């Protein structure tokens, strides 16, 4: 695999999609072939899965069922979108990835984190981003701004707090693969710091010797 895989993570409304857009724009302006994508839902099967998970009409969904639905979305998304783009040598910019599953299904819900981690690893066949940008924001400021919360956004302050702490723990465990940014800094400044790290990643990837 020759491309570079960059994921954006963080709670609801922290500015992930804004930074995804700014990075994609930079890639376009600099002639870097990029695939911009998101999880869950950026395939036909994924859309159906996302509908089940986010629709308030779903009501109480068994935590293991929810985790398996997310895992199914990831497995298919990697197969259909991410790996083909990496094989073409592209920069893959993904709005949410495995850490969101660990944060919301492992730390947020009642499931054992190690078990969710191994389900996620199996679903993705161990594919990790070259860089994960974590936009960190205290949860009251983030969730408080959402006017009509969907099923997950409406899940309560404790849930979002546990998820935030897990995102930070994952980042702290692997500082080389993460860039943690305070989400409410001016978006152009955040974008500049993201670009700096992505440029590093791209030059590392270019120097990688394929087996
Ligand atoms: N750095 C920033 N400072 C202040 N506001 C911001 C910043 N970045 C984005 N926003 C604003 O915050 C809101 C949410 O941004 P955005 O949609 O990018 O977040 P998100 O993390 O993708 O949200 P979701 O989890 O709902 O997909 C938007 O109104 C956006 O304009
Ligand atoms: Mg978004």
mmCIF file with all atom_site columns, N, CA and C and ligand atoms in Angstrom, residues 11-18 20-21 38 50 95-96, ligand 2:
data_model
loop_
_atom_site.group_PDB
_atom_site.id
_atom_site.type_symbol
_atom_site.label_atom_id
_atom_site.label_alt_id
_atom_site.label_comp_id
_atom_site.label_asym_id
_atom_site.label_entity_id
_atom_site.label_seq_id
_atom_site.pdbx_PDB_ins_code
_atom_site.Cartn_x
_atom_site.Cartn_y
_atom_site.Cartn_z
_atom_site.occupancy
_atom_site.B_iso_or_equiv
_atom_site.pdbx_formal_charge
_atom_site.auth_seq_id
_atom_site.auth_comp_id
_atom_site.auth_asym_id
_atom_site.auth_atom_id
_atom_site.pdbx_PDB_model_num
ATOM   1  N  N   . UNK A 1 11 ? -15.537 14.442 19.299 1.00 0.00 ? 11 UNK A N   1
ATOM   2  C  CA  . UNK A 1 11 ? -16.967 14.381 19.598 1.00 0.00 ? 11 UNK A CA  1
ATOM   3  C  C   . UNK A 1 11 ? -17.817 15.039 18.522 1.00 0.00 ? 11 UNK A C   1
ATOM   4  N  N   . UNK A 1 12 ? -19.124 15.019 18.749 1.00 0.00 ? 12 UNK A N   1
ATOM   5  C  CA  . UNK A 1 12 ? -20.056 15.633 17.804 1.00 0.00 ? 12 UNK A CA  1
ATOM   6  C  C   . UNK A 1 12 ? -19.848 17.142 17.767 1.00 0.00 ? 12 UNK A C   1
ATOM   7  N  N   . UNK A 1 13 ? -19.840 17.689 16.562 1.00 0.00 ? 13 UNK A N   1
ATOM   8  C  CA  . UNK A 1 13 ? -19.832 19.140 16.403 1.00 0.00 ? 13 UNK A CA  1
ATOM   9  C  C   . UNK A 1 13 ? -18.523 19.830 16.750 1.00 0.00 ? 13 UNK A C   1
ATOM   10 N  N   . UNK A 1 14 ? -17.421 19.077 16.844 1.00 0.00 ? 14 UNK A N   1
ATOM   11 C  CA  . UNK A 1 14 ? -16.151 19.722 17.221 1.00 0.00 ? 14 UNK A CA  1
ATOM   12 C  C   . UNK A 1 14 ? -15.467 20.411 16.045 1.00 0.00 ? 14 UNK A C   1
ATOM   13 N  N   . UNK A 1 15 ? -15.891 20.062 14.821 1.00 0.00 ? 15 UNK A N   1
ATOM   14 C  CA  . UNK A 1 15 ? -15.273 20.693 13.650 1.00 0.00 ? 15 UNK A CA  1
ATOM   15 C  C   . UNK A 1 15 ? -14.513 19.724 12.752 1.00 0.00 ? 15 UNK A C   1
ATOM   16 N  N   . UNK A 1 16 ? -14.827 18.449 12.855 1.00 0.00 ? 16 UNK A N   1
ATOM   17 C  CA  . UNK A 1 16 ? -14.142 17.439 12.029 1.00 0.00 ? 16 UNK A CA  1
ATOM   18 C  C   . UNK A 1 16 ? -14.372 17.697 10.545 1.00 0.00 ? 16 UNK A C   1
ATOM   19 N  N   . UNK A 1 17 ? -15.656 17.834 10.174 1.00 0.00 ? 17 UNK A N   1
ATOM   20 C  CA  . UNK A 1 17 ? -15.968 17.986 8.749  1.00 0.00 ? 17 UNK A CA  1
ATOM   21 C  C   . UNK A 1 17 ? -15.373 19.280 8.193  1.00 0.00 ? 17 UNK A C   1
ATOM   22 N  N   . UNK A 1 18 ? -15.314 20.308 9.021  1.00 0.00 ? 18 UNK A N   1
ATOM   23 C  CA  . UNK A 1 18 ? -14.692 21.571 8.593  1.00 0.00 ? 18 UNK A CA  1
ATOM   24 C  C   . UNK A 1 18 ? -13.230 21.345 8.252  1.00 0.00 ? 18 UNK A C   1
ATOM   25 N  N   . UNK A 1 20 ? -11.773 18.437 7.569  1.00 0.00 ? 20 UNK A N   1
ATOM   26 C  CA  . UNK A 1 20 ? -11.704 17.518 6.422  1.00 0.00 ? 20 UNK A CA  1
ATOM   27 C  C   . UNK A 1 20 ? -11.796 18.327 5.134  1.00 0.00 ? 20 UNK A C   1
ATOM   28 N  N   . UNK A 1 21 ? -12.737 19.265 5.113  1.00 0.00 ? 21 UNK A N   1
ATOM   29 C  CA  . UNK A 1 21 ? -12.949 20.085 3.909  1.00 0.00 ? 21 UNK A CA  1
ATOM   30 C  C   . UNK A 1 21 ? -11.716 20.947 3.610  1.00 0.00 ? 21 UNK A C   1
ATOM   31 N  N   . UNK A 1 38 ? -16.075 9.210  4.782  1.00 0.00 ? 38 UNK A N   1
ATOM   32 C  CA  . UNK A 1 38 ? -16.498 9.285  6.188  1.00 0.00 ? 38 UNK A CA  1
ATOM   33 C  C   . UNK A 1 38 ? -17.036 7.936  6.643  1.00 0.00 ? 38 UNK A C   1
ATOM   34 N  N   . UNK A 1 50 ? -26.076 3.114  8.682  1.00 0.00 ? 50 UNK A N   1
ATOM   35 C  CA  . UNK A 1 50 ? -26.124 4.380  9.404  1.00 0.00 ? 50 UNK A CA  1
ATOM   36 C  C   . UNK A 1 50 ? -27.569 4.761  9.768  1.00 0.00 ? 50 UNK A C   1
ATOM   37 N  N   . UNK A 1 95 ? -13.461 11.094 7.718  1.00 0.00 ? 95 UNK A N   1
ATOM   38 C  CA  . UNK A 1 95 ? -14.179 11.765 8.800  1.00 0.00 ? 95 UNK A CA  1
ATOM   39 C  C   . UNK A 1 95 ? -14.727 10.676 9.735  1.00 0.00 ? 95 UNK A C   1
ATOM   40 N  N   . UNK A 1 96 ? -14.069 10.471 10.868 1.00 0.00 ? 96 UNK A N   1
ATOM   41 C  CA  . UNK A 1 96 ? -14.298 9.403  11.850 1.00 0.00 ? 96 UNK A CA  1
ATOM   42 C  C   . UNK A 1 96 ? -13.769 8.062  11.334 1.00 0.00 ? 96 UNK A C   1
HETATM 43 MG MG1 . LIG B 2 .  ? -19.239 16.195 10.552 1.00 0.00 ? 2  LIG B MG1 1
#
